[in-house]
PDB file of C-alpha atoms in Angstrom:
ATOM      1  CA  MET A   1       0.068  -0.098   0.069  1.00  0.00           C
ATOM      2  CA  ARG A   2       2.909   2.244   0.887  1.00  0.00           C
ATOM      3  CA  LYS A   3       4.380   1.927  -2.222  1.00  0.00           C
ATOM      4  CA  GLU A   4       1.040   2.154  -4.147  1.00  0.00           C
ATOM      5  CA  PHE A   5       0.441   5.284  -2.768  1.00  0.00           C
ATOM      6  CA  GLU A   6       4.358   6.509  -3.166  1.00  0.00           C
ATOM      7  CA  GLU A   7       3.553   5.467  -7.025  1.00  0.00           C
ATOM      8  CA  LEU A   8       0.432   7.628  -7.322  1.00  0.00           C
ATOM      9  CA  ARG A   9       2.047  10.877  -5.599  1.00  0.00           C
ATOM     10  CA  SER A  10       3.601  11.676  -9.008  1.00  0.00           C
ATOM     11  CA  TYR A  11       0.544  10.731 -11.131  1.00  0.00           C
ATOM     12  CA  VAL A  12      -0.572  13.656 -13.005  1.00  0.00           C
ATOM     13  CA  ALA A  13      -3.689  13.244 -14.761  1.00  0.00           C
ATOM     14  CA  PRO A  14      -3.924  14.394 -18.949  1.00  0.00           C
ATOM     15  CA  ASN A  15      -6.180  17.270 -18.204  1.00  0.00           C
ATOM     16  CA  ALA A  16      -4.966  18.594 -14.874  1.00  0.00           C
ATOM     17  CA  ASN A  17      -3.280  21.873 -16.059  1.00  0.00           C
ATOM     18  CA  GLN A  18      -6.812  22.475 -17.824  1.00  0.00           C
ATOM     19  CA  ILE A  19      -7.463  25.069 -15.008  1.00  0.00           C
ATOM     20  CA  THR A  20      -8.360  28.252 -16.716  1.00  0.00           C
ATOM     21  CA  ALA A  21     -11.724  29.386 -14.382  1.00  0.00           C
ATOM     22  CA  PHE A  22      -9.913  28.827 -11.526  1.00  0.00           C
ATOM     23  CA  LYS A  23      -7.337  30.908 -12.349  1.00  0.00           C
ATOM     24  CA  ALA A  24      -9.675  33.337 -13.287  1.00  0.00           C
ATOM     25  CA  ASN A  25     -11.520  33.281  -9.668  1.00  0.00           C
ATOM     26  CA  PRO A  26      -8.511  33.434  -7.122  1.00  0.00           C
ATOM     27  CA  THR A  27     -10.999  35.062  -4.598  1.00  0.00           C
ATOM     28  CA  LYS A  28     -13.218  32.107  -5.030  1.00  0.00           C
ATOM     29  CA  ASN A  29     -10.639  29.318  -4.042  1.00  0.00           C
ATOM     30  CA  ARG A  30     -10.026  28.335  -0.393  1.00  0.00           C
ATOM     31  CA  TYR A  31      -6.257  27.014  -1.512  1.00  0.00           C
ATOM     32  CA  GLN A  32      -4.453  28.571  -4.460  1.00  0.00           C
ATOM     33  CA  ASP A  33      -2.564  25.324  -4.724  1.00  0.00           C
ATOM     34  CA  VAL A  34      -5.782  22.854  -5.187  1.00  0.00           C
ATOM     35  CA  PRO A  35      -7.325  23.405  -8.498  1.00  0.00           C
ATOM     36  CA  CYS A  36     -10.415  23.014 -10.424  1.00  0.00           C
ATOM     37  CA  ILE A  37     -10.360  21.114 -13.758  1.00  0.00           C
ATOM     38  CA  ASP A  38     -12.459  22.603 -16.439  1.00  0.00           C
ATOM     39  CA  GLU A  39     -13.557  19.743 -17.897  1.00  0.00           C
ATOM     40  CA  THR A  40     -15.558  18.366 -15.028  1.00  0.00           C
ATOM     41  CA  ARG A  41     -16.158  21.714 -12.971  1.00  0.00           C
ATOM     42  CA  LEU A  42     -19.609  22.038 -12.258  1.00  0.00           C
ATOM     43  CA  VAL A  43     -21.101  25.567 -13.830  1.00  0.00           C
ATOM     44  CA  LEU A  44     -23.400  27.766 -12.050  1.00  0.00           C
ATOM     45  CA  THR A  45     -26.338  28.772 -14.216  1.00  0.00           C
ATOM     46  CA  LEU A  46     -29.057  29.904 -11.641  1.00  0.00           C
ATOM     47  CA  ASN A  47     -28.807  34.035 -11.422  1.00  0.00           C
ATOM     48  CA  VAL A  48     -26.113  34.081 -14.375  1.00  0.00           C
ATOM     49  CA  PRO A  49     -25.983  36.929 -15.165  1.00  0.00           C
ATOM     50  CA  PRO A  50     -25.358  39.266 -12.754  1.00  0.00           C
ATOM     51  CA  GLU A  51     -23.562  36.653 -10.740  1.00  0.00           C
ATOM     52  CA  THR A  52     -20.925  34.335 -11.812  1.00  0.00           C
ATOM     53  CA  ASP A  53     -20.799  30.657 -13.192  1.00  0.00           C
ATOM     54  CA  TYR A  54     -17.782  29.617 -11.001  1.00  0.00           C
ATOM     55  CA  ILE A  55     -18.092  27.198  -7.959  1.00  0.00           C
ATOM     56  CA  HIS A  56     -14.883  25.255  -6.573  1.00  0.00           C
ATOM     57  CA  ALA A  57     -16.524  22.076  -7.794  1.00  0.00           C
ATOM     58  CA  ASN A  58     -16.350  18.996  -9.591  1.00  0.00           C
ATOM     59  CA  THR A  59     -18.828  16.558 -11.145  1.00  0.00           C
ATOM     60  CA  ILE A  60     -17.443  13.044 -10.262  1.00  0.00           C
ATOM     61  CA  LYS A  61     -19.120   9.726 -12.300  1.00  0.00           C
ATOM     62  CA  MET A  62     -17.278   6.552 -10.853  1.00  0.00           C
ATOM     63  CA  ASP A  63     -17.823   3.484 -13.421  1.00  0.00           C
ATOM     64  CA  GLY A  64     -20.135   0.725 -12.098  1.00  0.00           C
ATOM     65  CA  VAL A  65     -21.244   3.226  -9.369  1.00  0.00           C
ATOM     66  CA  ASP A  66     -25.482   4.124  -9.228  1.00  0.00           C
ATOM     67  CA  LYS A  67     -24.739   7.386  -7.813  1.00  0.00           C
ATOM     68  CA  GLN A  68     -23.277  10.410  -8.948  1.00  0.00           C
ATOM     69  CA  TYR A  69     -21.254  13.053  -6.652  1.00  0.00           C
ATOM     70  CA  ILE A  70     -19.979  16.798  -6.417  1.00  0.00           C
ATOM     71  CA  ALA A  71     -17.093  16.979  -5.147  1.00  0.00           C
ATOM     72  CA  ALA A  72     -16.752  20.766  -3.167  1.00  0.00           C
ATOM     73  CA  GLN A  73     -14.279  22.594  -1.284  1.00  0.00           C
ATOM     74  CA  GLY A  74     -16.015  23.771   1.893  1.00  0.00           C
ATOM     75  CA  PRO A  75     -17.487  27.382   0.881  1.00  0.00           C
ATOM     76  CA  LEU A  76     -16.287  30.231   1.988  1.00  0.00           C
ATOM     77  CA  GLU A  77     -17.778  33.540   3.729  1.00  0.00           C
ATOM     78  CA  GLU A  78     -18.120  34.935  -0.082  1.00  0.00           C
ATOM     79  CA  THR A  79     -19.131  31.852  -1.679  1.00  0.00           C
ATOM     80  CA  ILE A  80     -21.895  30.773   0.583  1.00  0.00           C
ATOM     81  CA  SER A  81     -24.369  32.029  -1.712  1.00  0.00           C
ATOM     82  CA  ASP A  82     -22.814  30.116  -5.228  1.00  0.00           C
ATOM     83  CA  PHE A  83     -22.926  27.044  -2.838  1.00  0.00           C
ATOM     84  CA  TRP A  84     -26.753  27.314  -2.140  1.00  0.00           C
ATOM     85  CA  ARG A  85     -27.110  28.397  -6.040  1.00  0.00           C
ATOM     86  CA  MET A  86     -25.539  25.223  -6.888  1.00  0.00           C
ATOM     87  CA  ILE A  87     -27.451  23.149  -4.050  1.00  0.00           C
ATOM     88  CA  HIS A  88     -30.669  24.359  -5.820  1.00  0.00           C
ATOM     89  CA  GLN A  89     -29.819  24.169  -9.426  1.00  0.00           C
ATOM     90  CA  GLU A  90     -28.639  20.552  -9.270  1.00  0.00           C
ATOM     91  CA  SER A  91     -31.930  19.771  -6.777  1.00  0.00           C
ATOM     92  CA  ILE A  92     -29.661  18.313  -4.370  1.00  0.00           C
ATOM     93  CA  ASN A  93     -30.948  16.572  -1.252  1.00  0.00           C
ATOM     94  CA  THR A  94     -28.270  15.313   0.538  1.00  0.00           C
ATOM     95  CA  ILE A  95     -24.870  17.312   1.711  1.00  0.00           C
ATOM     96  CA  ILE A  96     -21.755  15.580   3.325  1.00  0.00           C
ATOM     97  CA  MET A  97     -19.852  17.622   5.211  1.00  0.00           C
ATOM     98  CA  LEU A  98     -16.593  15.192   6.397  1.00  0.00           C
ATOM     99  CA  CYS A  99     -14.924  18.608   8.103  1.00  0.00           C
ATOM    100  CA  LYS A 100     -16.041  21.095  10.962  1.00  0.00           C
ATOM    101  CA  THR A 101     -16.181  24.960  10.503  1.00  0.00           C
ATOM    102  CA  CYS A 102     -12.894  25.345  12.674  1.00  0.00           C
ATOM    103  CA  GLU A 103     -10.162  22.547  13.431  1.00  0.00           C
ATOM    104  CA  ASP A 104      -6.736  22.873  15.198  1.00  0.00           C
ATOM    105  CA  SER A 105      -7.861  26.774  15.621  1.00  0.00           C
ATOM    106  CA  LYS A 106      -7.994  26.811  11.918  1.00  0.00           C
ATOM    107  CA  GLN A 107     -11.199  28.210  10.005  1.00  0.00           C
ATOM    108  CA  LYS A 108     -11.791  24.906   7.722  1.00  0.00           C
ATOM    109  CA  CYS A 109     -15.159  25.741   6.322  1.00  0.00           C
ATOM    110  CA  ALA A 110     -17.419  28.729   6.596  1.00  0.00           C
ATOM    111  CA  GLN A 111     -20.760  28.726   8.871  1.00  0.00           C
ATOM    112  CA  TYR A 112     -23.029  28.446   5.212  1.00  0.00           C
ATOM    113  CA  TRP A 113     -26.197  27.380   7.466  1.00  0.00           C
ATOM    114  CA  PRO A 114     -28.298  28.492  10.110  1.00  0.00           C
ATOM    115  CA  GLU A 115     -27.983  25.678  12.816  1.00  0.00           C
ATOM    116  CA  VAL A 116     -30.722  26.119  15.037  1.00  0.00           C
ATOM    117  CA  GLY A 117     -34.314  24.438  14.409  1.00  0.00           C
ATOM    118  CA  GLY A 118     -36.494  27.489  13.178  1.00  0.00           C
ATOM    119  CA  GLU A 119     -33.803  29.481  12.459  1.00  0.00           C
ATOM    120  CA  ASN A 120     -33.371  30.983   8.489  1.00  0.00           C
ATOM    121  CA  LYS A 121     -30.418  33.327   7.027  1.00  0.00           C
ATOM    122  CA  THR A 122     -30.572  34.964   3.475  1.00  0.00           C
ATOM    123  CA  TYR A 123     -27.002  34.398   1.830  1.00  0.00           C
ATOM    124  CA  GLY A 124     -26.595  36.806  -1.410  1.00  0.00           C
ATOM    125  CA  SER A 125     -30.096  35.691  -3.039  1.00  0.00           C
ATOM    126  CA  MET A 126     -30.566  32.542  -1.708  1.00  0.00           C
ATOM    127  CA  PHE A 127     -32.776  31.934   1.738  1.00  0.00           C
ATOM    128  CA  VAL A 128     -32.039  29.177   3.848  1.00  0.00           C
ATOM    129  CA  MET A 129     -34.143  27.738   6.554  1.00  0.00           C
ATOM    130  CA  ASN A 130     -33.454  24.970   9.204  1.00  0.00           C
ATOM    131  CA  LYS A 131     -36.155  23.044   9.289  1.00  0.00           C
ATOM    132  CA  LYS A 132     -35.156  20.057  11.840  1.00  0.00           C
ATOM    133  CA  THR A 133     -31.935  19.357  13.300  1.00  0.00           C
ATOM    134  CA  GLU A 134     -30.954  16.137  15.248  1.00  0.00           C
ATOM    135  CA  HIS A 135     -27.302  14.824  17.209  1.00  0.00           C
ATOM    136  CA  GLU A 136     -26.086  11.499  16.991  1.00  0.00           C
ATOM    137  CA  ASP A 137     -22.815   9.675  17.697  1.00  0.00           C
ATOM    138  CA  ARG A 138     -20.401  11.478  15.765  1.00  0.00           C
ATOM    139  CA  PHE A 139     -23.047  12.822  13.173  1.00  0.00           C
ATOM    140  CA  GLU A 140     -24.877  16.323  13.042  1.00  0.00           C
ATOM    141  CA  THR A 141     -28.011  15.805  10.871  1.00  0.00           C
ATOM    142  CA  TYR A 142     -29.702  19.285   9.338  1.00  0.00           C
ATOM    143  CA  VAL A 143     -33.403  19.263   7.313  1.00  0.00           C
ATOM    144  CA  LEU A 144     -32.524  22.577   5.712  1.00  0.00           C
ATOM    145  CA  GLU A 145     -35.604  24.631   2.994  1.00  0.00           C
ATOM    146  CA  VAL A 146     -33.652  26.102  -0.035  1.00  0.00           C
ATOM    147  CA  LEU A 147     -35.150  29.068  -1.718  1.00  0.00           C
ATOM    148  CA  PRO A 148     -33.749  31.598  -4.467  1.00  0.00           C
ATOM    149  CA  GLU A 149     -34.834  34.866  -4.622  1.00  0.00           C
ATOM    150  CA  GLY A 150     -38.386  35.539  -6.568  1.00  0.00           C
ATOM    151  CA  CYS A 151     -38.590  31.524  -6.710  1.00  0.00           C
ATOM    152  CA  SER A 152     -41.621  29.822  -5.309  1.00  0.00           C
ATOM    153  CA  ASN A 153     -40.150  26.148  -5.678  1.00  0.00           C
ATOM    154  CA  SER A 154     -38.029  25.034  -2.983  1.00  0.00           C
ATOM    155  CA  THR A 155     -35.872  22.435  -2.279  1.00  0.00           C
ATOM    156  CA  LEU A 156     -35.598  20.376   0.826  1.00  0.00           C
ATOM    157  CA  VAL A 157     -31.858  18.971   1.412  1.00  0.00           C
ATOM    158  CA  LYS A 158     -30.283  17.225   4.385  1.00  0.00           C
ATOM    159  CA  LEU A 159     -27.002  18.173   5.390  1.00  0.00           C
ATOM    160  CA  ILE A 160     -25.003  15.372   7.249  1.00  0.00           C
ATOM    161  CA  GLN A 161     -22.227  16.641   9.389  1.00  0.00           C
ATOM    162  CA  MET A 162     -19.417  14.007  10.177  1.00  0.00           C
ATOM    163  CA  THR A 163     -17.585  15.282  13.429  1.00  0.00           C
ATOM    164  CA  ASP A 164     -14.791  13.106  14.133  1.00  0.00           C
ATOM    165  CA  TRP A 165     -12.906  12.738  10.840  1.00  0.00           C
ATOM    166  CA  PRO A 166      -9.551  15.074  11.543  1.00  0.00           C
ATOM    167  CA  SER A 167      -7.656  16.896   8.546  1.00  0.00           C
ATOM    168  CA  ARG A 168      -5.393  14.386   6.528  1.00  0.00           C
ATOM    169  CA  GLY A 169      -6.332  12.067   9.569  1.00  0.00           C
ATOM    170  CA  VAL A 170      -8.974   9.036   9.401  1.00  0.00           C
ATOM    171  CA  PRO A 171     -11.451   8.554  11.494  1.00  0.00           C
ATOM    172  CA  GLN A 172     -10.690   5.786  14.668  1.00  0.00           C
ATOM    173  CA  SER A 173     -13.042   3.178  13.012  1.00  0.00           C
ATOM    174  CA  GLY A 174     -14.144   2.648   9.453  1.00  0.00           C
ATOM    175  CA  PHE A 175     -17.458   1.413  10.919  1.00  0.00           C
ATOM    176  CA  THR A 176     -18.588   5.026  11.287  1.00  0.00           C
ATOM    177  CA  VAL A 177     -18.304   5.818   7.628  1.00  0.00           C
ATOM    178  CA  LEU A 178     -19.823   3.016   6.533  1.00  0.00           C
ATOM    179  CA  ARG A 179     -22.787   4.266   8.248  1.00  0.00           C
ATOM    180  CA  LEU A 180     -22.655   7.329   6.463  1.00  0.00           C
ATOM    181  CA  LEU A 181     -22.401   5.942   3.179  1.00  0.00           C
ATOM    182  CA  ARG A 182     -25.901   4.078   4.006  1.00  0.00           C
ATOM    183  CA  MET A 183     -27.303   7.517   4.108  1.00  0.00           C
ATOM    184  CA  ILE A 184     -26.396   8.531   0.546  1.00  0.00           C
ATOM    185  CA  PRO A 185     -29.874   7.884  -1.562  1.00  0.00           C
ATOM    186  CA  LEU A 186     -29.288   6.366  -5.099  1.00  0.00           C
ATOM    187  CA  GLY A 187     -30.077   8.823  -8.074  1.00  0.00           C
ATOM    188  CA  ALA A 188     -29.879  12.342  -7.276  1.00  0.00           C
ATOM    189  CA  ALA A 189     -26.643  13.732  -7.258  1.00  0.00           C
ATOM    190  CA  THR A 190     -25.150  13.962  -3.717  1.00  0.00           C
ATOM    191  CA  VAL A 191     -22.573  17.105  -2.871  1.00  0.00           C
ATOM    192  CA  VAL A 192     -20.052  16.045  -0.893  1.00  0.00           C
ATOM    193  CA  HIS A 193     -17.112  18.459   0.932  1.00  0.00           C
ATOM    194  CA  CYS A 194     -14.443  18.822   3.549  1.00  0.00           C
ATOM    195  CA  SER A 195     -12.112  21.769   3.450  1.00  0.00           C
ATOM    196  CA  ALA A 196     -10.171  21.787   0.365  1.00  0.00           C
ATOM    197  CA  GLY A 197     -12.953  18.789  -0.892  1.00  0.00           C
ATOM    198  CA  VAL A 198     -10.412  16.366  -1.931  1.00  0.00           C
ATOM    199  CA  GLY A 199      -8.793  14.886   0.905  1.00  0.00           C
ATOM    200  CA  ARG A 200     -11.610  13.386   2.716  1.00  0.00           C
ATOM    201  CA  THR A 201     -14.067  13.815   0.007  1.00  0.00           C
ATOM    202  CA  GLY A 202     -11.796  11.436  -1.942  1.00  0.00           C
ATOM    203  CA  THR A 203     -11.353   8.694   0.423  1.00  0.00           C
ATOM    204  CA  ILE A 204     -15.396   8.702   0.970  1.00  0.00           C
ATOM    205  CA  ILE A 205     -16.074   8.398  -2.569  1.00  0.00           C
ATOM    206  CA  ALA A 206     -13.064   5.961  -3.112  1.00  0.00           C
ATOM    207  CA  ILE A 207     -14.875   3.377  -0.517  1.00  0.00           C
ATOM    208  CA  ASP A 208     -18.066   3.835  -1.869  1.00  0.00           C
ATOM    209  CA  THR A 209     -17.084   3.098  -5.185  1.00  0.00           C
ATOM    210  CA  ILE A 210     -15.248  -0.075  -4.258  1.00  0.00           C
ATOM    211  CA  LEU A 211     -18.130  -1.566  -2.347  1.00  0.00           C
ATOM    212  CA  ALA A 212     -20.296  -0.562  -5.372  1.00  0.00           C
ATOM    213  CA  ARG A 213     -18.140  -2.506  -7.435  1.00  0.00           C
ATOM    214  CA  LEU A 214     -18.208  -5.251  -5.173  1.00  0.00           C
ATOM    215  CA  TRP A 215     -21.951  -5.886  -5.075  1.00  0.00           C
ATOM    216  CA  LYS A 216     -21.308  -6.238  -8.927  1.00  0.00           C
ATOM    217  CA  SER A 217     -18.202  -8.739  -8.760  1.00  0.00           C
ATOM    218  CA  GLN A 218     -16.146  -5.887 -10.686  1.00  0.00           C
ATOM    219  CA  ARG A 219     -12.313  -6.121 -10.915  1.00  0.00           C
ATOM    220  CA  ILE A 220     -11.058  -3.520  -8.493  1.00  0.00           C
ATOM    221  CA  LYS A 221      -7.727  -1.646  -8.352  1.00  0.00           C
ATOM    222  CA  VAL A 222      -7.611   0.991  -5.841  1.00  0.00           C
ATOM    223  CA  PRO A 223      -4.733   2.931  -7.831  1.00  0.00           C
ATOM    224  CA  GLU A 224      -6.847   2.697 -10.925  1.00  0.00           C
ATOM    225  CA  ILE A 225      -9.771   4.148  -8.735  1.00  0.00           C
ATOM    226  CA  VAL A 226      -7.824   6.859  -7.391  1.00  0.00           C
ATOM    227  CA  LYS A 227      -6.463   7.842 -10.593  1.00  0.00           C
ATOM    228  CA  GLU A 228     -10.085   7.835 -11.862  1.00  0.00           C
ATOM    229  CA  MET A 229     -10.804  10.179  -9.500  1.00  0.00           C
ATOM    230  CA  ARG A 230      -7.960  12.687 -10.228  1.00  0.00           C
ATOM    231  CA  LYS A 231      -8.849  12.609 -14.096  1.00  0.00           C
ATOM    232  CA  GLN A 232     -12.056  14.208 -12.450  1.00  0.00           C
ATOM    233  CA  ARG A 233     -11.157  16.378  -9.750  1.00  0.00           C
ATOM    234  CA  ALA A 234      -7.572  17.598  -9.154  1.00  0.00           C
ATOM    235  CA  MET A 235      -5.592  15.741  -5.774  1.00  0.00           C
ATOM    236  CA  MET A 236      -8.697  13.166  -4.632  1.00  0.00           C
ATOM    237  CA  VAL A 237      -7.145  11.068  -1.459  1.00  0.00           C
ATOM    238  CA  GLN A 238      -4.332  13.586  -0.449  1.00  0.00           C
ATOM    239  CA  SER A 239      -2.331  11.664   2.883  1.00  0.00           C
ATOM    240  CA  GLU A 240      -1.167   7.797   3.070  1.00  0.00           C
ATOM    241  CA  ALA A 241      -3.357   7.459   5.984  1.00  0.00           C
ATOM    242  CA  GLN A 242      -6.735   7.927   3.808  1.00  0.00           C
ATOM    243  CA  TYR A 243      -4.894   5.733   1.183  1.00  0.00           C
ATOM    244  CA  VAL A 244      -4.684   2.723   3.849  1.00  0.00           C
ATOM    245  CA  PHE A 245      -8.189   3.764   5.705  1.00  0.00           C
ATOM    246  CA  ILE A 246      -9.810   2.808   2.266  1.00  0.00           C
ATOM    247  CA  TYR A 247      -8.405  -0.699   2.505  1.00  0.00           C
ATOM    248  CA  CYS A 248      -9.057  -0.972   6.260  1.00  0.00           C
ATOM    249  CA  THR A 249     -12.636   0.550   5.855  1.00  0.00           C
ATOM    250  CA  VAL A 250     -13.454  -2.057   2.868  1.00  0.00           C
ATOM    251  CA  LEU A 251     -12.269  -5.216   4.815  1.00  0.00           C
ATOM    252  CA  ASP A 252     -14.448  -4.085   7.718  1.00  0.00           C
ATOM    253  CA  TYR A 253     -17.210  -3.795   5.038  1.00  0.00           C
ATOM    254  CA  ILE A 254     -16.419  -7.617   4.370  1.00  0.00           C
ATOM    255  CA  GLN A 255     -15.842  -8.800   7.728  1.00  0.00           C
ATOM    256  CA  ALA A 256     -18.982  -7.396   8.390  1.00  0.00           C
ATOM    257  CA  LYS A 257     -21.060  -9.529   6.263  1.00  0.00           C
ATOM    258  CA  GLN A 258     -18.878 -12.905   6.311  1.00  0.00           C
ATOM    259  CA  PRO A 259     -17.408 -12.243   9.942  1.00  0.00           C
ATOM    260  CA  ASN A 260     -16.684 -16.055   9.947  1.00  0.00           C
ATOM    261  CA  LYS A 261     -14.754 -16.524   7.075  1.00  0.00           C
ATOM    262  CA  TYR A 262     -12.784 -12.916   7.312  1.00  0.00           C
ATOM    263  CA  ARG A 263     -12.837 -12.142  10.635  1.00  0.00           C
ATOM    264  CA  GLU A 264      -8.948 -12.970  11.466  1.00  0.00           C
ATOM    265  CA  TYR A 265      -7.670 -12.096   8.109  1.00  0.00           C
ATOM    266  CA  VAL A 266      -9.031  -8.627   8.532  1.00  0.00           C
ATOM    267  CA  HIS A 267      -7.765  -8.370  12.548  1.00  0.00           C
ATOM    268  CA  THR A 268      -4.060  -9.536  11.111  1.00  0.00           C
ATOM    269  CA  PHE A 269      -4.362  -6.946   8.647  1.00  0.00           C
ATOM    270  CA  HIS A 270      -5.356  -4.186  10.930  1.00  0.00           C
ATOM    271  CA  GLU A 271      -2.674  -5.040  13.538  1.00  0.00           C
ATOM    272  CA  GLU A 272       0.086  -5.244  10.249  1.00  0.00           C
ATOM    273  CA  VAL A 273      -1.365  -1.415   9.595  1.00  0.00           C
ATOM    274  CA  ARG A 274      -0.986  -0.219  12.820  1.00  0.00           C
ATOM    275  CA  ASN A 275       2.822  -1.651  13.351  1.00  0.00           C
ATOM    276  CA  ALA A 276       3.620  -0.380  10.217  1.00  0.00           C
ATOM    277  CA  GLU A 277       2.192   2.940  11.890  1.00  0.00           C
ATOM    278  CA  MET A 278       0.463   3.362   8.116  1.00  0.00           C
ATOM    279  CA  ILE A 279      -2.477   5.005  10.342  1.00  0.00           C
TER     280      ILE A 279
END
């Protein structure tokens, strides 16, 4: 696994340098060293003009997966309106947030929604109301109503925030991620974001892709899956720990399905990973 990830470090997608919109909108990019590929970038059309069509987000379609993703950076204060325009435009019904707004005393994402049930806020031309808030172990869930100015048709969206995934690190258990993946519906596109929208975001999309292909008995090569993602969004899966966590979580899933057959193998694998200090 360590060798695989080292080889991936040098992989550059053929379209990686096609980032014209990214370069033209520096104030809308959270990190200037995390580009947004032109070919797959999500183009905003709602309220354009006078507003712009750019948001740091890419559509992700993985072979063998009956889900569509939009991988995005965590909104900046000045891009919250753009984010909600995207949600309404694409009829998104689920947002997966894999970071906290502040981590290690650094802002990782703007507070882009009203936190308290019954509260509403207006972001630019977008009205957002918190209809319901639920607190669960390792998850915060919000049901939000989104309505553009001058529009009578609102969008209901569920925001699921996973609260125990550290930046560039991994959760303590893959089972938390497996719980989260069960919450993502088939069909409509799901927005997934962390801070940069490539590390934690890429990790969870890779895991979901592998599980979908397992169900269809398709051939699986993790390095090829990472490359497939990086052709659509640059820098997906940032750290060795995240890469190893993909394997760990998939094996946790296999063990849960067939515990008697794979328990000893999975236990040994986890021990070897810990001893090698890969996670």
